[in-house]
């Protein structure tokens, strides 16, 4: 006698289902949630910018109190891009590791510019050691390591 298979049989059978999200370390998962929220805040600040008098934005040494200034637009775009990358990593999109690598490179480049170039150009900004470079470098290395395994899952 044959057993009748159901459409829900795949849920009853326990198999070795590997998730792409399991490739991410806990510290990256923690920052994903922060940047998911940051991406939403960046989008809201762009939409509600004309109605808001003052909003403090800061990332990688760039500070702004107005979303519709050059630094404010750069920051909002960075937060939105980081939110998109966080979404892609959390929901296991195939493009996410490559976007994360680009995100890390952009972050490292901005930190280096804000640390090594801008203090000598602008008298208002003094030299600061950007400690964000440490997690950005670790993020870049981790994303490069898991990129191929992410695609194969």
mmCIF file with all atom_site columns, N, CA and C in Angstrom, residues 1 5-6 9 11 17 32 38-40 43 49 53-54 58 66 73 78 83 87 90 102 114 119 126 137 144 150:
data_model
loop_
_atom_site.group_PDB
_atom_site.id
_atom_site.type_symbol
_atom_site.label_atom_id
_atom_site.label_alt_id
_atom_site.label_comp_id
_atom_site.label_asym_id
_atom_site.label_entity_id
_atom_site.label_seq_id
_atom_site.pdbx_PDB_ins_code
_atom_site.Cartn_x
_atom_site.Cartn_y
_atom_site.Cartn_z
_atom_site.occupancy
_atom_site.B_iso_or_equiv
_atom_site.pdbx_formal_charge
_atom_site.auth_seq_id
_atom_site.auth_comp_id
_atom_site.auth_asym_id
_atom_site.auth_atom_id
_atom_site.pdbx_PDB_model_num
ATOM 1  N N  . UNK A 1 1   ? 0.829  -1.163 0.000  1.00 0.00 ? 1   UNK A N  1
ATOM 2  C CA . UNK A 1 1   ? 0.000  0.000  0.000  1.00 0.00 ? 1   UNK A CA 1
ATOM 3  C C  . UNK A 1 1   ? 0.888  1.246  0.000  1.00 0.00 ? 1   UNK A C  1
ATOM 4  N N  . UNK A 1 5   ? 1.197  11.244 -0.255 1.00 0.00 ? 5   UNK A N  1
ATOM 5  C CA . UNK A 1 5   ? 1.991  12.399 0.164  1.00 0.00 ? 5   UNK A CA 1
ATOM 6  C C  . UNK A 1 5   ? 1.119  13.646 0.141  1.00 0.00 ? 5   UNK A C  1
ATOM 7  N N  . UNK A 1 6   ? 1.401  14.503 1.054  1.00 0.00 ? 6   UNK A N  1
ATOM 8  C CA . UNK A 1 6   ? 0.642  15.745 1.132  1.00 0.00 ? 6   UNK A CA 1
ATOM 9  C C  . UNK A 1 6   ? 1.557  16.915 0.735  1.00 0.00 ? 6   UNK A C  1
ATOM 10 N N  . UNK A 1 9   ? 4.110  17.822 3.441  1.00 0.00 ? 9   UNK A N  1
ATOM 11 C CA . UNK A 1 9   ? 5.077  16.807 3.844  1.00 0.00 ? 9   UNK A CA 1
ATOM 12 C C  . UNK A 1 9   ? 6.471  17.392 4.039  1.00 0.00 ? 9   UNK A C  1
ATOM 13 N N  . UNK A 1 11  ? 7.240  20.075 5.344  1.00 0.00 ? 11  UNK A N  1
ATOM 14 C CA . UNK A 1 11  ? 7.361  20.695 6.658  1.00 0.00 ? 11  UNK A CA 1
ATOM 15 C C  . UNK A 1 11  ? 7.464  19.652 7.768  1.00 0.00 ? 11  UNK A C  1
ATOM 16 N N  . UNK A 1 17  ? 18.236 21.891 6.760  1.00 0.00 ? 17  UNK A N  1
ATOM 17 C CA . UNK A 1 17  ? 17.956 23.144 6.072  1.00 0.00 ? 17  UNK A CA 1
ATOM 18 C C  . UNK A 1 17  ? 18.887 24.210 6.628  1.00 0.00 ? 17  UNK A C  1
ATOM 19 N N  . UNK A 1 32  ? 22.572 44.821 12.082 1.00 0.00 ? 32  UNK A N  1
ATOM 20 C CA . UNK A 1 32  ? 21.547 44.814 11.039 1.00 0.00 ? 32  UNK A CA 1
ATOM 21 C C  . UNK A 1 32  ? 20.283 45.494 11.525 1.00 0.00 ? 32  UNK A C  1
ATOM 22 N N  . UNK A 1 38  ? 17.801 52.625 11.262 1.00 0.00 ? 38  UNK A N  1
ATOM 23 C CA . UNK A 1 38  ? 18.447 53.819 10.727 1.00 0.00 ? 38  UNK A CA 1
ATOM 24 C C  . UNK A 1 38  ? 18.009 54.131 9.308  1.00 0.00 ? 38  UNK A C  1
ATOM 25 N N  . UNK A 1 39  ? 17.807 53.101 8.496  1.00 0.00 ? 39  UNK A N  1
ATOM 26 C CA . UNK A 1 39  ? 17.331 53.315 7.128  1.00 0.00 ? 39  UNK A CA 1
ATOM 27 C C  . UNK A 1 39  ? 15.936 53.907 7.096  1.00 0.00 ? 39  UNK A C  1
ATOM 28 N N  . UNK A 1 40  ? 15.082 53.435 8.000  1.00 0.00 ? 40  UNK A N  1
ATOM 29 C CA . UNK A 1 40  ? 13.732 53.992 8.089  1.00 0.00 ? 40  UNK A CA 1
ATOM 30 C C  . UNK A 1 40  ? 13.790 55.444 8.561  1.00 0.00 ? 40  UNK A C  1
ATOM 31 N N  . UNK A 1 43  ? 14.902 57.663 5.702  1.00 0.00 ? 43  UNK A N  1
ATOM 32 C CA . UNK A 1 43  ? 13.829 57.918 4.738  1.00 0.00 ? 43  UNK A CA 1
ATOM 33 C C  . UNK A 1 43  ? 12.799 58.887 5.314  1.00 0.00 ? 43  UNK A C  1
ATOM 34 N N  . UNK A 1 49  ? 11.598 66.283 6.322  1.00 0.00 ? 49  UNK A N  1
ATOM 35 C CA . UNK A 1 49  ? 12.601 67.313 6.519  1.00 0.00 ? 49  UNK A CA 1
ATOM 36 C C  . UNK A 1 49  ? 12.091 68.741 6.483  1.00 0.00 ? 49  UNK A C  1
ATOM 37 N N  . UNK A 1 53  ? 12.187 71.063 12.279 1.00 0.00 ? 53  UNK A N  1
ATOM 38 C CA . UNK A 1 53  ? 13.109 72.176 12.444 1.00 0.00 ? 53  UNK A CA 1
ATOM 39 C C  . UNK A 1 53  ? 14.538 71.710 12.655 1.00 0.00 ? 53  UNK A C  1
ATOM 40 N N  . UNK A 1 54  ? 14.733 70.692 13.465 1.00 0.00 ? 54  UNK A N  1
ATOM 41 C CA . UNK A 1 54  ? 16.081 70.293 13.868 1.00 0.00 ? 54  UNK A CA 1
ATOM 42 C C  . UNK A 1 54  ? 16.112 68.778 14.040 1.00 0.00 ? 54  UNK A C  1
ATOM 43 N N  . UNK A 1 58  ? 24.348 61.841 12.358 1.00 0.00 ? 58  UNK A N  1
ATOM 44 C CA . UNK A 1 58  ? 25.800 61.704 12.427 1.00 0.00 ? 58  UNK A CA 1
ATOM 45 C C  . UNK A 1 58  ? 26.189 60.275 12.065 1.00 0.00 ? 58  UNK A C  1
ATOM 46 N N  . UNK A 1 66  ? 20.319 69.414 9.680  1.00 0.00 ? 66  UNK A N  1
ATOM 47 C CA . UNK A 1 66  ? 19.255 69.610 8.696  1.00 0.00 ? 66  UNK A CA 1
ATOM 48 C C  . UNK A 1 66  ? 19.373 68.545 7.613  1.00 0.00 ? 66  UNK A C  1
ATOM 49 N N  . UNK A 1 73  ? 21.970 65.369 3.260  1.00 0.00 ? 73  UNK A N  1
ATOM 50 C CA . UNK A 1 73  ? 21.593 64.474 2.155  1.00 0.00 ? 73  UNK A CA 1
ATOM 51 C C  . UNK A 1 73  ? 22.541 63.281 2.059  1.00 0.00 ? 73  UNK A C  1
ATOM 52 N N  . UNK A 1 78  ? 23.310 57.580 3.015  1.00 0.00 ? 78  UNK A N  1
ATOM 53 C CA . UNK A 1 78  ? 24.078 56.512 3.660  1.00 0.00 ? 78  UNK A CA 1
ATOM 54 C C  . UNK A 1 78  ? 23.195 55.646 4.543  1.00 0.00 ? 78  UNK A C  1
ATOM 55 N N  . UNK A 1 83  ? 20.309 50.687 5.374  1.00 0.00 ? 83  UNK A N  1
ATOM 56 C CA . UNK A 1 83  ? 19.045 50.010 5.650  1.00 0.00 ? 83  UNK A CA 1
ATOM 57 C C  . UNK A 1 83  ? 18.702 48.983 4.586  1.00 0.00 ? 83  UNK A C  1
ATOM 58 N N  . UNK A 1 87  ? 18.416 45.029 5.197  1.00 0.00 ? 87  UNK A N  1
ATOM 59 C CA . UNK A 1 87  ? 17.240 44.278 4.748  1.00 0.00 ? 87  UNK A CA 1
ATOM 60 C C  . UNK A 1 87  ? 17.666 43.061 3.920  1.00 0.00 ? 87  UNK A C  1
ATOM 61 N N  . UNK A 1 90  ? 19.285 40.408 6.205  1.00 0.00 ? 90  UNK A N  1
ATOM 62 C CA . UNK A 1 90  ? 18.361 39.762 7.125  1.00 0.00 ? 90  UNK A CA 1
ATOM 63 C C  . UNK A 1 90  ? 17.389 38.840 6.393  1.00 0.00 ? 90  UNK A C  1
ATOM 64 N N  . UNK A 1 102 ? 30.327 46.573 -0.688 1.00 0.00 ? 102 UNK A N  1
ATOM 65 C CA . UNK A 1 102 ? 30.346 47.952 -1.180 1.00 0.00 ? 102 UNK A CA 1
ATOM 66 C C  . UNK A 1 102 ? 30.081 48.920 -0.024 1.00 0.00 ? 102 UNK A C  1
ATOM 67 N N  . UNK A 1 114 ? 37.321 61.648 6.288  1.00 0.00 ? 114 UNK A N  1
ATOM 68 C CA . UNK A 1 114 ? 36.989 62.506 7.425  1.00 0.00 ? 114 UNK A CA 1
ATOM 69 C C  . UNK A 1 114 ? 38.129 62.566 8.442  1.00 0.00 ? 114 UNK A C  1
ATOM 70 N N  . UNK A 1 119 ? 40.154 67.435 8.036  1.00 0.00 ? 119 UNK A N  1
ATOM 71 C CA . UNK A 1 119 ? 40.716 68.331 9.067  1.00 0.00 ? 119 UNK A CA 1
ATOM 72 C C  . UNK A 1 119 ? 41.727 69.348 8.524  1.00 0.00 ? 119 UNK A C  1
ATOM 73 N N  . UNK A 1 126 ? 38.416 69.252 13.524 1.00 0.00 ? 126 UNK A N  1
ATOM 74 C CA . UNK A 1 126 ? 39.743 68.850 13.983 1.00 0.00 ? 126 UNK A CA 1
ATOM 75 C C  . UNK A 1 126 ? 39.954 67.361 13.731 1.00 0.00 ? 126 UNK A C  1
ATOM 76 N N  . UNK A 1 137 ? 36.316 47.229 8.990  1.00 0.00 ? 137 UNK A N  1
ATOM 77 C CA . UNK A 1 137 ? 37.282 46.302 8.403  1.00 0.00 ? 137 UNK A CA 1
ATOM 78 C C  . UNK A 1 137 ? 36.871 44.848 8.671  1.00 0.00 ? 137 UNK A C  1
ATOM 79 N N  . UNK A 1 144 ? 33.441 39.253 2.687  1.00 0.00 ? 144 UNK A N  1
ATOM 80 C CA . UNK A 1 144 ? 34.206 38.643 1.603  1.00 0.00 ? 144 UNK A CA 1
ATOM 81 C C  . UNK A 1 144 ? 34.340 37.139 1.810  1.00 0.00 ? 144 UNK A C  1
ATOM 82 N N  . UNK A 1 150 ? 27.317 32.100 0.698  1.00 0.00 ? 150 UNK A N  1
ATOM 83 C CA . UNK A 1 150 ? 25.974 32.712 0.644  1.00 0.00 ? 150 UNK A CA 1
ATOM 84 C C  . UNK A 1 150 ? 25.312 32.401 -0.696 1.00 0.00 ? 150 UNK A C  1
#
